[in-house]
Amino acid sequence: MAKVKKQPRPKAVTPKGFRDYFGAEVTERSHMLSQIAEVYHRYGFEALETSAVETVEALGKFLPDVDRPNEGVFAWQEDEKDWVALRYDLTAPLARVAAQYRNDLPSPYRRYAMGPVWRNEKPGPGRFRQFYQCDADTVGSPTVAADAEICAMLSDTLETVGIPRGDYIVRVNNRKVLNGVMEVAGVLDPNDPDAMETERGIVLRAIDKFDKFGEEGVRLLIGAGRMDESGDFTKGAGLSDEQADIVMGFMNARRESGAATAARLRELVGASKTGQDGVNELETIAELLDAQGYGGDRILIDPSVVRGLGYYTGPVFEAELTFEILDEKGRPRQFGSVSGGGRYDDLVKRFTGQEVPATGVSIGVDRLLAALRAKGRMSSVETGPVVVTVMDRDRMADYQAMVAELRNAGIRSEVYLGNPKNFGNQLKYADKRNSPIAIIEGGSEKENGVIQIKDLILGAQIAQNATLDEWKERPSQYEVPRGDLVAKVREILESQKQ
Amino acid sequence: MAKVKKQPRPKAVTPKGFRDYFGAEVTERSHMLSQIAEVYHRYGFEALETSAVETVEALGKFLPDVDRPNEGVFAWQEDEKDWVALRYDLTAPLARVAAQYRNDLPSPYRRYAMGPVWRNEKPGPGRFRQFYQCDADTVGSPTVAADAEICAMLSDTLETVGIPRGDYIVRVNNRKVLNGVMEVAGVLDPNDPDAMETERGIVLRAIDKFDKFGEEGVRLLIGAGRMDESGDFTKGAGLSDEQADIVMGFMNARRESGAATAARLRELVGASKTGQDGVNELETIAELLDAQGYGGDRILIDPSVVRGLGYYTGPVFEAELTFEILDEKGRPRQFGSVSGGGRYDDLVKRFTGQEVPATGVSIGVDRLLAALRAKGRMSSVETGPVVVTVMDRDRMADYQAMVAELRNAGIRSEVYLGNPKNFGNQLKYADKRNSPIAIIEGGSEKENGVIQIKDLILGAQIAQNATLDEWKERPSQYEVPRGDLVAKVREILESQKQ
């Protein structure tokens, strides 16, 4: 028989740009998702879970940020015919659903969706090709009451997942006000809305980069152009200083109170109808939120919110965490944005030809988790199970009976199921599991009807700080009657919580 | 300017073989998953969430049922180089993780995982290409105590999600006993284990089809062969009647008690060492479960469990719901299997060359949900939010304040955000949302400081059963002071629960 050529072994690796999540990383996220779902649900939103796969035709080229390079989808061909792809966000599937089921869904349709999305981007540090999104949208409602509701819900959600009031702010802006300002600056003609589109595109992208380049950089980009450190030149929009002043005035229009900000914006948009509509909308939103008790300490009219202005058509919102954390180099920095959203009116138009107004928000769950961990409000290290050690492998039934008792009492526990020969390995295992307690029942204990209960947390503390004599007294280990198993374990677990 | 050719509109359709889940379909499943996770966690299992995408190299050709046609994965090529694919189950990613992190993970490693998997199969009625799996496995433990634990956990899980004791049974069998029986029947030679592999393959596939073809069909398949209704002939394993008797004896070996079944199996495996090991393992499992209080009313040694025997290497288990439901044609039938699992020892061998013993279980969450719905223990229809109607669009702030009060009291509610002009549409909307209550505050109510609260559930009942006079009295609508909003709504919601 010819010798079969040996195949090399497959490599056990996560594909590039993807990652695995273990233990508390999974449970903490899933806990947060259910907290968020509860708030969304209380606001009347319905759950929707679409399939991960969509036809490429339905997805379209619909990516929110068109100027990011390498942005694509994971796609493949079905039976050498139709192309399908993994969803890149939760909005495109909503558009498809809103069109497909338009005769059956209630209108307005409030829905929330949470789950992974996939981006075929170049992976980088901290940049993954699969991540969670958590969206809520109201489809079919033109009133800004829908936008105000989303802002209120976002505020409630942040507090529900553990960001206290004062540690976050929801900022609201309006694309229409910017359009009004563009009219005043002379780069948008309401009678010929297509003219100067290139210039407006440059202005939009420039103010989107405010965080990155600052006021000076944005002024260059909307003016004569900007040369970066490497000498590369980015063409500007060619606005005069006067025009630039008007645009920059918009971004700096925030005043002490919402009313004062609105007044300043009203000045800036002058006679522009669109601009005035935009300011009115912001005022209505402020008024509606006020009626529900959401003051400026939670939700704020703020024209400096520019992210997403290019994509959205009306109100735009962003939630920012205002506390500082330490970055990789130990320097304090603001945590920044964890959520954004706004109004967009072309949701289902691609499918049906009809314009359907929609507004929604997306929460960056992984960033929120990172924030809570950075503030020490979440551990990401989980307490392990109580471990019942195996002293005599023929008495496995005894040990199983112990964990059954513990589990029936709601206590997380397990029997050591590795090779029990080396007792040290059992304690090492308990340590690796971050176990709070180990139970020991050897032959002599069995004879005397007792068990040993080892407080592993206290034990570790003593091992670190105690003298040899103190350690020898082993005050972290208790001998109790077998019948006291559950009671004593519970007592120790309680004491460890303090 | 040349006219741009009009593109046809994209079709808004779910890709073939995929589906969307709405409202309670989503929330009930997610509730069930968290109930299951809680049991798994209590048993000491750790959560693991791998990425949906794996390298094709890591996935391998590892599908559990090799004789199913059209079974494949969704795969695509990265940068014209490496192939990646969507995971087809949760076991292959576990194998990859167990190999990749083998120096960091505790051993034994107990992990659970839940999430969608994808199969590139021909879609059919009720057969989807994306579905949920919900697995728990113990990697690195050779002892059948690990298998017994999985059976106990499965039993606890079923009761936790709402299947009462008596409505399910966990059946346990052992591949080694079958191998022993094969030795006795003369189709397996322990000294030349590769001989007669073809025959054994046919026997395995035949007994896997016991449910479908019955005893008679299986006898033909392990004997001379079987002709189906269409005249197609399936070649048999060629066993003599005597040999076939021995194999069939295995499947019919179940006796009144576990001990009697074990005794019968011991007869059947005769001098086979493997067979005796298998019987011993089953006895140990029964003993361990007994010690934990799991009797034959919950977990049963049952040699008729043949599903998966081809795939697994030791103990095999299956959970079956024993109650009857009505099928599509209204005929009663047993609901059947909702979970299966067993021991397999080649989990990471492909990657590392080392044999690592593993045992695990997979729960069919969607089937469990279907069972609970069929028994009327779950509705899949959700009560909608309280709807605050809009009588005066200029007083939106008033209506928003009402829902804010209701939501702060934990009551699911919303303002109607469609066009409020036609009041009938608002009530139709509430009906479509399955709303329990509508709130009405028109101009005269506002003046008098009152609101109207409409019990929509009671209203619908009255509309169905009442005479016109009764209906006119409108006893399902209440006028209360504005300040009593929350209290009255709560009272009505309580009354609706009864």
JSON list of N, CA and C in Angstrom, two decimals, chain A residues 108-143:
[
{"chain": "A", "resi": 108, "resn": "PRO", "atom": "N", "xyz": [-46.44, 54.30, 13.13]},
{"chain": "A", "resi": 108, "resn": "PRO", "atom": "CA", "xyz": [-44.99, 54.14, 13.11]},
{"chain": "A", "resi": 108, "resn": "PRO", "atom": "C", "xyz": [-44.53, 52.77, 13.65]},
{"chain": "A", "resi": 109, "resn": "TYR", "atom": "N", "xyz": [-43.39, 52.34, 13.16]},
{"chain": "A", "resi": 109, "resn": "TYR", "atom": "CA", "xyz": [-42.80, 51.09, 13.62]},
{"chain": "A", "resi": 109, "resn": "TYR", "atom": "C", "xyz": [-41.56, 51.41, 14.46]},
{"chain": "A", "resi": 110, "resn": "ARG", "atom": "N", "xyz": [-41.69, 51.13, 15.76]},
{"chain": "A", "resi": 110, "resn": "ARG", "atom": "CA", "xyz": [-40.55, 51.31, 16.66]},
{"chain": "A", "resi": 110, "resn": "ARG", "atom": "C", "xyz": [-39.91, 49.94, 16.83]},
{"chain": "A", "resi": 111, "resn": "ARG", "atom": "N", "xyz": [-38.66, 49.83, 16.47]},
{"chain": "A", "resi": 111, "resn": "ARG", "atom": "CA", "xyz": [-38.01, 48.52, 16.66]},
{"chain": "A", "resi": 111, "resn": "ARG", "atom": "C", "xyz": [-36.61, 48.70, 17.25]},
{"chain": "A", "resi": 112, "resn": "TYR", "atom": "N", "xyz": [-36.19, 47.69, 18.02]},
{"chain": "A", "resi": 112, "resn": "TYR", "atom": "CA", "xyz": [-34.79, 47.67, 18.44]},
{"chain": "A", "resi": 112, "resn": "TYR", "atom": "C", "xyz": [-34.16, 46.37, 17.95]},
{"chain": "A", "resi": 113, "resn": "ALA", "atom": "N", "xyz": [-32.85, 46.40, 17.78]},
{"chain": "A", "resi": 113, "resn": "ALA", "atom": "CA", "xyz": [-32.12, 45.23, 17.29]},
{"chain": "A", "resi": 113, "resn": "ALA", "atom": "C", "xyz": [-30.75, 45.25, 17.93]},
{"chain": "A", "resi": 114, "resn": "MET", "atom": "N", "xyz": [-30.25, 44.10, 18.30]},
{"chain": "A", "resi": 114, "resn": "MET", "atom": "CA", "xyz": [-28.90, 44.02, 18.84]},
{"chain": "A", "resi": 114, "resn": "MET", "atom": "C", "xyz": [-28.24, 42.75, 18.33]},
{"chain": "A", "resi": 115, "resn": "GLY", "atom": "N", "xyz": [-26.97, 42.88, 18.01]},
{"chain": "A", "resi": 115, "resn": "GLY", "atom": "CA", "xyz": [-26.27, 41.71, 17.52]},
{"chain": "A", "resi": 115, "resn": "GLY", "atom": "C", "xyz": [-25.01, 42.10, 16.79]},
{"chain": "A", "resi": 116, "resn": "PRO", "atom": "N", "xyz": [-24.25, 41.07, 16.38]},
{"chain": "A", "resi": 116, "resn": "PRO", "atom": "CA", "xyz": [-23.00, 41.37, 15.70]},
{"chain": "A", "resi": 116, "resn": "PRO", "atom": "C", "xyz": [-23.22, 41.87, 14.27]},
{"chain": "A", "resi": 117, "resn": "VAL", "atom": "N", "xyz": [-22.31, 42.71, 13.81]},
{"chain": "A", "resi": 117, "resn": "VAL", "atom": "CA", "xyz": [-22.25, 43.10, 12.40]},
{"chain": "A", "resi": 117, "resn": "VAL", "atom": "C", "xyz": [-20.81, 42.89, 11.95]},
{"chain": "A", "resi": 118, "resn": "TRP", "atom": "N", "xyz": [-20.63, 42.83, 10.64]},
{"chain": "A", "resi": 118, "resn": "TRP", "atom": "CA", "xyz": [-19.32, 42.47, 10.10]},
{"chain": "A", "resi": 118, "resn": "TRP", "atom": "C", "xyz": [-18.85, 43.50, 9.09]},
{"chain": "A", "resi": 119, "resn": "ARG", "atom": "N", "xyz": [-17.58, 43.88, 9.17]},
{"chain": "A", "resi": 119, "resn": "ARG", "atom": "CA", "xyz": [-17.00, 44.82, 8.22]},
{"chain": "A", "resi": 119, "resn": "ARG", "atom": "C", "xyz": [-15.73, 44.23, 7.63]},
{"chain": "A", "resi": 120, "resn": "ASN", "atom": "N", "xyz": [-15.66, 44.23, 6.34]},
{"chain": "A", "resi": 120, "resn": "ASN", "atom": "CA", "xyz": [-14.47, 43.72, 5.67]},
{"chain": "A", "resi": 120, "resn": "ASN", "atom": "C", "xyz": [-13.44, 44.84, 5.56]},
{"chain": "A", "resi": 121, "resn": "GLU", "atom": "N", "xyz": [-12.88, 45.20, 6.69]},
{"chain": "A", "resi": 121, "resn": "GLU", "atom": "CA", "xyz": [-11.89, 46.27, 6.74]},
{"chain": "A", "resi": 121, "resn": "GLU", "atom": "C", "xyz": [-10.54, 45.68, 7.09]},
{"chain": "A", "resi": 122, "resn": "LYS", "atom": "N", "xyz": [-9.51, 46.43, 6.84]},
{"chain": "A", "resi": 122, "resn": "LYS", "atom": "CA", "xyz": [-8.19, 46.02, 7.30]},
{"chain": "A", "resi": 122, "resn": "LYS", "atom": "C", "xyz": [-8.20, 46.00, 8.81]},
{"chain": "A", "resi": 123, "resn": "PRO", "atom": "N", "xyz": [-7.90, 44.85, 9.41]},
{"chain": "A", "resi": 123, "resn": "PRO", "atom": "CA", "xyz": [-7.89, 44.82, 10.87]},
{"chain": "A", "resi": 123, "resn": "PRO", "atom": "C", "xyz": [-6.73, 45.64, 11.41]},
{"chain": "A", "resi": 124, "resn": "GLY", "atom": "N", "xyz": [-6.89, 46.19, 12.59]},
{"chain": "A", "resi": 124, "resn": "GLY", "atom": "CA", "xyz": [-5.83, 46.95, 13.24]},
{"chain": "A", "resi": 124, "resn": "GLY", "atom": "C", "xyz": [-5.94, 46.77, 14.73]},
{"chain": "A", "resi": 125, "resn": "PRO", "atom": "N", "xyz": [-5.05, 47.35, 15.50]},
{"chain": "A", "resi": 125, "resn": "PRO", "atom": "CA", "xyz": [-5.13, 47.19, 16.95]},
{"chain": "A", "resi": 125, "resn": "PRO", "atom": "C", "xyz": [-6.46, 47.73, 17.47]},
{"chain": "A", "resi": 126, "resn": "GLY", "atom": "N", "xyz": [-7.18, 46.91, 18.19]},
{"chain": "A", "resi": 126, "resn": "GLY", "atom": "CA", "xyz": [-8.45, 47.34, 18.77]},
{"chain": "A", "resi": 126, "resn": "GLY", "atom": "C", "xyz": [-9.54, 47.54, 17.72]},
{"chain": "A", "resi": 127, "resn": "ARG", "atom": "N", "xyz": [-9.28, 47.14, 16.50]},
{"chain": "A", "resi": 127, "resn": "ARG", "atom": "CA", "xyz": [-10.23, 47.36, 15.41]},
{"chain": "A", "resi": 127, "resn": "ARG", "atom": "C", "xyz": [-10.61, 45.99, 14.87]},
{"chain": "A", "resi": 128, "resn": "PHE", "atom": "N", "xyz": [-11.84, 45.58, 15.14]},
{"chain": "A", "resi": 128, "resn": "PHE", "atom": "CA", "xyz": [-12.24, 44.23, 14.80]},
{"chain": "A", "resi": 128, "resn": "PHE", "atom": "C", "xyz": [-13.24, 44.21, 13.64]},
{"chain": "A", "resi": 129, "resn": "ARG", "atom": "N", "xyz": [-13.31, 43.07, 13.00]},
{"chain": "A", "resi": 129, "resn": "ARG", "atom": "CA", "xyz": [-14.16, 42.94, 11.82]},
{"chain": "A", "resi": 129, "resn": "ARG", "atom": "C", "xyz": [-15.52, 42.38, 12.16]},
{"chain": "A", "resi": 130, "resn": "GLN", "atom": "N", "xyz": [-15.71, 42.03, 13.42]},
{"chain": "A", "resi": 130, "resn": "GLN", "atom": "CA", "xyz": [-17.03, 41.67, 13.92]},
{"chain": "A", "resi": 130, "resn": "GLN", "atom": "C", "xyz": [-17.20, 42.39, 15.24]},
{"chain": "A", "resi": 131, "resn": "PHE", "atom": "N", "xyz": [-18.29, 43.11, 15.39]},
{"chain": "A", "resi": 131, "resn": "PHE", "atom": "CA", "xyz": [-18.55, 43.80, 16.66]},
{"chain": "A", "resi": 131, "resn": "PHE", "atom": "C", "xyz": [-20.05, 43.95, 16.84]},
{"chain": "A", "resi": 132, "resn": "TYR", "atom": "N", "xyz": [-20.44, 44.29, 18.07]},
{"chain": "A", "resi": 132, "resn": "TYR", "atom": "CA", "xyz": [-21.86, 44.38, 18.39]},
{"chain": "A", "resi": 132, "resn": "TYR", "atom": "C", "xyz": [-22.41, 45.77, 18.09]},
{"chain": "A", "resi": 133, "resn": "GLN", "atom": "N", "xyz": [-23.62, 45.81, 17.57]},
{"chain": "A", "resi": 133, "resn": "GLN", "atom": "CA", "xyz": [-24.36, 47.06, 17.54]},
{"chain": "A", "resi": 133, "resn": "GLN", "atom": "C", "xyz": [-25.66, 46.87, 18.29]},
{"chain": "A", "resi": 134, "resn": "CYS", "atom": "N", "xyz": [-26.24, 47.97, 18.69]},
{"chain": "A", "resi": 134, "resn": "CYS", "atom": "CA", "xyz": [-27.42, 47.93, 19.55]},
{"chain": "A", "resi": 134, "resn": "CYS", "atom": "C", "xyz": [-28.25, 49.15, 19.18]},
{"chain": "A", "resi": 135, "resn": "ASP", "atom": "N", "xyz": [-29.24, 48.96, 18.31]},
{"chain": "A", "resi": 135, "resn": "ASP", "atom": "CA", "xyz": [-29.94, 50.09, 17.68]},
{"chain": "A", "resi": 135, "resn": "ASP", "atom": "C", "xyz": [-31.40, 50.16, 18.10]},
{"chain": "A", "resi": 136, "resn": "ALA", "atom": "N", "xyz": [-31.93, 51.38, 18.08]},
{"chain": "A", "resi": 136, "resn": "ALA", "atom": "CA", "xyz": [-33.38, 51.58, 18.19]},
{"chain": "A", "resi": 136, "resn": "ALA", "atom": "C", "xyz": [-33.77, 52.63, 17.17]},
{"chain": "A", "resi": 137, "resn": "ASP", "atom": "N", "xyz": [-34.82, 52.37, 16.42]},
{"chain": "A", "resi": 137, "resn": "ASP", "atom": "CA", "xyz": [-35.27, 53.31, 15.39]},
{"chain": "A", "resi": 137, "resn": "ASP", "atom": "C", "xyz": [-36.79, 53.40, 15.38]},
{"chain": "A", "resi": 138, "resn": "THR", "atom": "N", "xyz": [-37.29, 54.59, 15.05]},
{"chain": "A", "resi": 138, "resn": "THR", "atom": "CA", "xyz": [-38.72, 54.78, 14.83]},
{"chain": "A", "resi": 138, "resn": "THR", "atom": "C", "xyz": [-38.91, 55.09, 13.35]},
{"chain": "A", "resi": 139, "resn": "VAL", "atom": "N", "xyz": [-39.63, 54.21, 12.66]},
{"chain": "A", "resi": 139, "resn": "VAL", "atom": "CA", "xyz": [-39.81, 54.36, 11.22]},
{"chain": "A", "resi": 139, "resn": "VAL", "atom": "C", "xyz": [-41.23, 54.84, 10.95]},
{"chain": "A", "resi": 140, "resn": "GLY", "atom": "N", "xyz": [-41.35, 55.91, 10.19]},
{"chain": "A", "resi": 140, "resn": "GLY", "atom": "CA", "xyz": [-42.69, 56.34, 9.77]},
{"chain": "A", "resi": 140, "resn": "GLY", "atom": "C", "xyz": [-43.24, 57.49, 10.58]},
{"chain": "A", "resi": 141, "resn": "SER", "atom": "N", "xyz": [-42.41, 58.13, 11.38]},
{"chain": "A", "resi": 141, "resn": "SER", "atom": "CA", "xyz": [-42.89, 59.28, 12.14]},
{"chain": "A", "resi": 141, "resn": "SER", "atom": "C", "xyz": [-42.09, 60.52, 11.76]},
{"chain": "A", "resi": 142, "resn": "PRO", "atom": "N", "xyz": [-42.77, 61.53, 11.19]},
{"chain": "A", "resi": 142, "resn": "PRO", "atom": "CA", "xyz": [-42.04, 62.74, 10.78]},
{"chain": "A", "resi": 142, "resn": "PRO", "atom": "C", "xyz": [-41.81, 63.72, 11.94]},
{"chain": "A", "resi": 143, "resn": "THR", "atom": "N", "xyz": [-42.54, 63.55, 13.04]},
{"chain": "A", "resi": 143, "resn": "THR", "atom": "CA", "xyz": [-42.46, 64.55, 14.11]},
{"chain": "A", "resi": 143, "resn": "THR", "atom": "C", "xyz": [-41.17, 64.44, 14.91]}
]
